[in-house]
XYZ file of C-alpha atoms in Angstrom:
349
model
C -1.635 -21.703 21.627
C -5.150 -20.592 21.162
C -6.094 -18.824 17.607
C -6.330 -15.433 19.350
C -3.007 -15.602 21.103
C -1.616 -16.323 17.729
C -3.202 -13.837 15.997
C -2.144 -11.343 18.760
C 1.439 -12.484 18.766
C 1.530 -11.745 14.793
C 0.459 -7.863 15.264
C 0.842 -6.888 18.828
C 3.989 -5.025 17.758
C 2.148 -2.471 15.385
C -1.797 -3.284 15.586
C -3.927 -2.581 12.744
C -6.605 -0.108 13.249
C -7.914 0.988 9.820
C -11.374 1.517 9.477
C -13.110 -0.786 6.597
C -14.524 1.134 3.786
C -18.326 -0.294 4.217
C -19.735 2.014 2.375
C -18.206 0.678 -1.086
C -20.715 -0.096 -3.409
C -19.935 -2.925 -6.077
C -21.561 -0.672 -8.903
C -19.152 1.922 -8.561
C -16.490 2.425 -11.436
C -13.471 2.875 -8.977
C -13.848 -0.735 -7.666
C -12.712 -2.467 -10.539
C -9.215 -2.513 -11.850
C -8.173 0.418 -13.882
C -9.212 0.322 -17.645
C -11.537 -2.711 -16.626
C -14.100 -1.797 -19.245
C -11.182 -1.274 -22.011
C -9.644 -4.910 -21.324
C -10.442 -7.882 -23.841
C -13.423 -9.648 -22.513
C -13.369 -12.544 -24.911
C -10.536 -14.592 -26.049
C -11.533 -13.698 -29.549
C -10.827 -9.956 -28.506
C -6.962 -10.732 -28.664
C -4.948 -10.850 -31.798
C -5.142 -13.939 -34.016
C -2.415 -14.911 -35.911
C -1.018 -17.790 -37.982
C -3.838 -19.972 -35.819
C -3.274 -18.966 -32.699
C -4.541 -16.247 -29.873
C -1.489 -14.023 -29.092
C -1.598 -12.177 -25.818
C 0.671 -9.697 -25.069
C 0.985 -10.518 -21.211
C 3.460 -7.485 -20.971
C 0.897 -4.719 -21.773
C -1.124 -4.249 -18.682
C -4.430 -4.101 -21.016
C -3.876 -7.041 -22.212
C -2.686 -8.914 -18.736
C -6.222 -7.718 -17.242
C -7.977 -9.000 -20.189
C -6.457 -12.620 -19.083
C -7.998 -11.548 -15.963
C -11.402 -10.784 -17.045
C -11.627 -13.819 -19.236
C -11.162 -15.804 -16.247
C -13.808 -14.126 -14.156
C -16.792 -14.180 -17.339
C -15.748 -17.719 -17.824
C -16.034 -18.881 -14.142
C -18.898 -16.511 -13.246
C -21.722 -18.948 -13.210
C -20.193 -20.954 -10.775
C -20.508 -18.246 -8.100
C -24.118 -17.016 -8.815
C -25.032 -18.111 -5.852
C -22.562 -15.857 -3.528
C -24.075 -12.496 -5.246
C -25.197 -10.694 -8.268
C -22.928 -9.754 -11.418
C -20.220 -11.996 -10.207
C -19.230 -9.883 -7.208
C -18.763 -12.874 -5.105
C -16.038 -14.882 -7.532
C -13.312 -15.333 -5.731
C -10.741 -14.588 -8.491
C -11.557 -10.861 -8.005
C -8.274 -10.837 -5.580
C -5.751 -11.352 -8.781
C -6.796 -8.575 -10.977
C -7.717 -6.122 -8.327
C -3.694 -6.668 -6.839
C -3.051 -6.118 -10.292
C -4.820 -3.257 -10.944
C -3.246 -1.651 -7.510
C 0.387 -2.295 -8.817
C -0.487 -0.365 -12.526
C -2.093 2.447 -10.326
C 0.660 2.850 -8.048
C 3.582 2.852 -10.761
C 4.659 -0.814 -9.582
C 4.754 -2.352 -12.743
C 6.602 0.336 -14.796
C 10.739 0.055 -15.184
C 11.943 0.519 -11.760
C 15.533 1.024 -12.696
C 14.492 3.801 -15.334
C 16.733 2.429 -18.108
C 13.563 2.436 -20.105
C 10.502 4.634 -19.961
C 8.176 1.565 -19.997
C 5.596 2.195 -17.618
C 5.711 5.668 -17.470
C 3.544 8.614 -18.629
C 6.254 9.740 -21.199
C 6.960 6.582 -22.685
C 4.230 3.626 -22.870
C 1.967 3.988 -19.690
C 0.744 0.469 -20.354
C 3.844 -1.505 -20.872
C 4.880 -3.890 -17.852
C 8.211 -4.076 -17.523
C 10.350 -7.405 -16.970
C 12.700 -5.525 -14.344
C 9.733 -4.935 -12.329
C 9.707 -7.622 -9.592
C 5.931 -7.120 -9.039
C 5.004 -7.654 -12.512
C 7.292 -10.877 -12.574
C 5.580 -12.038 -9.634
C 2.090 -10.960 -10.800
C 3.166 -13.275 -14.109
C 2.975 -16.547 -12.020
C -0.571 -15.027 -10.753
C -2.105 -14.073 -13.989
C -0.727 -15.981 -17.053
C -0.104 -19.446 -15.295
C -3.729 -19.397 -13.823
C -4.909 -18.288 -17.163
C -3.287 -21.320 -19.007
C -3.985 -23.754 -16.243
C -7.432 -23.140 -17.012
C -7.084 -23.530 -20.639
C -5.968 -26.696 -19.832
C -8.691 -27.843 -17.388
C -10.745 -26.634 -20.409
C -12.637 -23.659 -18.457
C -12.955 -22.239 -21.890
C -14.334 -25.250 -23.527
C -12.430 -26.237 -27.158
C -10.686 -23.756 -28.432
C -10.168 -23.341 -31.966
C -6.718 -21.801 -31.782
C -3.298 -22.284 -29.589
C -2.984 -19.783 -26.937
C 0.350 -18.434 -27.193
C 1.958 -15.696 -24.786
C 4.371 -13.221 -26.438
C 7.849 -13.177 -24.231
C 9.443 -10.193 -22.817
C 12.784 -8.723 -24.368
C 14.886 -9.595 -21.198
C 14.615 -12.596 -18.845
C 12.755 -14.918 -21.395
C 14.078 -18.483 -19.757
C 12.369 -17.109 -16.636
C 8.691 -17.217 -18.404
C 6.695 -20.131 -19.917
C 4.702 -19.278 -23.047
C 1.586 -21.951 -23.740
C 0.020 -24.797 -21.707
C 2.437 -27.179 -23.286
C 5.622 -24.791 -22.534
C 4.531 -24.361 -18.861
C 3.214 -28.001 -18.308
C 6.801 -28.673 -19.363
C 9.168 -26.532 -17.189
C 6.410 -26.008 -14.229
C 4.129 -28.927 -13.973
C 3.294 -28.657 -10.347
C 2.359 -24.935 -10.649
C 0.192 -25.668 -13.927
C -0.999 -28.882 -12.025
C -2.607 -26.668 -9.046
C -4.527 -24.157 -11.068
C -5.671 -26.787 -13.424
C -7.023 -28.568 -10.212
C -8.564 -25.453 -9.136
C -10.547 -25.054 -12.422
C -11.329 -28.641 -12.759
C -12.916 -28.580 -9.420
C -15.166 -25.857 -10.680
C -16.194 -27.477 -13.849
C -16.891 -30.564 -11.594
C -19.597 -28.716 -9.693
C -21.501 -26.947 -12.555
C -24.485 -29.018 -11.699
C -24.222 -27.636 -8.045
C -23.925 -23.961 -9.534
C -27.297 -23.808 -11.307
C -29.051 -24.545 -7.495
C -28.117 -22.077 -4.783
C -29.365 -24.265 -2.370
C -26.747 -27.193 -3.058
C -23.749 -24.976 -3.821
C -23.053 -24.874 0.149
C -20.404 -23.030 2.198
C -18.770 -25.631 2.628
C -18.002 -26.228 -1.368
C -16.960 -22.380 -1.035
C -14.682 -23.634 1.560
C -13.035 -26.017 -0.633
C -13.040 -23.549 -3.671
C -10.822 -21.486 -1.648
C -8.558 -23.837 -0.283
C -7.800 -24.990 -3.658
C -7.462 -21.777 -5.180
C -5.171 -20.507 -2.183
C -3.115 -23.674 -2.335
C -2.120 -22.583 -6.107
C -1.652 -19.157 -4.942
C 0.703 -19.593 -2.438
C 2.652 -22.146 -4.728
C 2.788 -19.510 -7.338
C 4.220 -16.756 -5.121
C 6.639 -19.244 -3.611
C 8.306 -20.429 -6.995
C 8.336 -16.683 -8.087
C 9.876 -15.313 -5.392
C 13.080 -17.230 -5.161
C 13.385 -17.266 -9.290
C 12.752 -13.023 -9.182
C 14.903 -12.710 -5.880
C 17.655 -10.389 -7.743
C 14.678 -8.060 -9.404
C 14.438 -6.460 -5.767
C 17.727 -4.859 -6.398
C 16.171 -2.320 -8.588
C 13.642 -1.170 -5.437
C 14.492 1.122 -2.978
C 15.180 -0.371 0.335
C 11.956 -0.053 2.039
C 9.928 -1.130 -1.037
C 12.159 -4.580 -1.528
C 10.923 -4.868 2.264
C 7.617 -4.472 1.890
C 7.404 -6.952 -1.244
C 8.826 -9.383 0.877
C 6.568 -8.571 3.619
C 3.860 -8.867 1.298
C 4.841 -11.936 0.010
C 4.921 -13.483 3.597
C 1.438 -11.882 4.897
C -0.244 -14.053 1.977
C 0.756 -17.057 3.706
C -1.029 -16.274 6.949
C -4.186 -14.854 4.727
C -4.078 -17.950 3.052
C -4.247 -20.085 5.653
C -7.659 -18.954 6.906
C -9.298 -19.210 3.118
C -9.656 -15.525 3.457
C -12.638 -14.596 1.111
C -11.103 -12.357 -2.230
C -14.510 -11.566 -3.276
C -15.001 -7.822 -5.099
C -16.139 -6.076 -1.975
C -13.658 -7.818 0.365
C -10.408 -7.322 -1.746
C -11.445 -3.367 -2.359
C -12.055 -3.143 1.816
C -8.761 -4.652 2.650
C -6.917 -3.377 -0.252
C -8.033 0.410 0.498
C -4.909 0.203 3.079
C -1.903 -0.816 1.002
C 0.475 2.308 -0.099
C -0.817 4.460 -2.549
C 2.800 5.007 -4.333
C 6.037 2.976 -4.143
C 8.035 3.665 -1.383
C 11.366 5.719 -1.399
C 14.665 5.801 0.573
C 13.790 7.820 3.530
C 10.342 6.524 4.161
C 10.525 5.225 7.673
C 7.811 3.337 9.293
C 5.157 4.078 10.711
C 6.178 7.964 9.927
C 5.753 8.066 6.256
C 3.969 11.521 5.729
C 1.796 11.340 2.766
C 0.693 7.830 3.786
C -2.240 7.604 6.344
C -2.166 6.672 10.051
C -3.830 3.329 8.784
C -1.633 2.729 5.861
C 1.540 3.058 8.130
C -0.033 0.969 10.681
C -0.729 -1.546 8.036
C 3.000 -1.652 6.566
C 4.344 -1.665 10.068
C 2.043 -5.209 10.949
C 3.400 -6.575 7.783
C 6.994 -6.038 8.651
C 6.479 -7.247 12.092
C 4.483 -10.437 10.856
C 7.719 -11.176 8.851
C 10.096 -10.461 11.502
C 8.202 -12.307 14.046
C 8.384 -15.412 11.249
C 11.936 -15.310 10.416
C 12.855 -15.570 13.735
C 10.890 -18.162 14.723
C 12.173 -19.868 11.583
C 9.107 -20.083 10.118
C 7.137 -21.586 13.249
C 5.003 -19.055 13.968
C 3.807 -19.558 10.130
C 3.382 -23.408 10.767
C 1.330 -22.881 14.091
C -0.880 -20.479 12.534
C -1.684 -22.850 9.641
C -2.292 -25.705 12.159
C -4.854 -23.259 14.152
C -6.498 -22.621 10.618
C -6.821 -26.392 9.813
C -10.704 -26.565 10.759
C -13.496 -24.718 9.160
C -14.446 -23.349 12.828
C -10.553 -22.316 13.175
C -10.605 -20.386 9.730
C -13.753 -18.565 10.596
C -12.718 -17.427 13.829
C -9.293 -16.547 11.965
C -11.448 -14.321 9.169
C -13.131 -12.879 11.769
C -9.862 -11.810 14.008
C -8.717 -10.499 10.844
C -11.592 -8.462 9.994
C -11.860 -7.288 13.377
C -8.524 -5.622 13.627
C -8.411 -4.319 10.616
C -11.866 -2.338 11.256
C -11.236 -1.864 14.894
């Protein structure tokens, strides 16, 4: 298969014809996740109790603060890729989290509690939310991996993550706890941040911090990303029961698509992530939503959802062979560049 043929196989059932938001201005307030300015931007801004920095990862603003600290502390490594840290490839994570919050995906889908709703605690992140549990492994685990790698330097206090009221055994809450329970995940994220730390002398000189090292950083970041999703996908399969069938399908389609995107070392900076995220659904899918005919979704959003569904089904029908062929095609820098270009062309055509 050629790269173009592979991509054609994945999307011909439902081509994405969405127009990119080329006019997006990185200085606009709405390009940031909701409440970004209110999120703790320094570890000292979190509660310090009993000689520990205590973080409530089940509060949207505090989980957002975890991301903000990661971005702030890694900013100097991305000086060569744009001003104001816009070129940082970690932007994809908090922007996804912000989209989940804005669209109600972090609220209690069972409605047993008022967690995440305006008539209750709007900033509450529900442990019953499949999306929020998946995101825990793409927020807290990267953060604790960064702590272990030394991204924040020598900390005066130990970090402690507060547990949820339910399913406590499905999460870990400190560097030592996570290291003993999910060593592979911790190692993947630690390796990414150790790579950044090892290139510190290069970050000061744009001339030596080349696109090749950016490709290495993207490789390590995406490897950790997909490892987190694969682990959490198995662990929280039972949480899909709280979702409507269309929303549960979309969640699994999204997780499958990440593997294909990751293989291209896709740039997840502020601008690019916002451009692509604009075509994700602006609300939870409900029973009765039929693709591609959801009336309050734009034609582009309908087609994106249908494309993700077709991609997932095609990969399932081939027993995962489609993904393996795609990954093989993306095994060189030239192939990945072509893969990214093809994805961008499909979205912007």
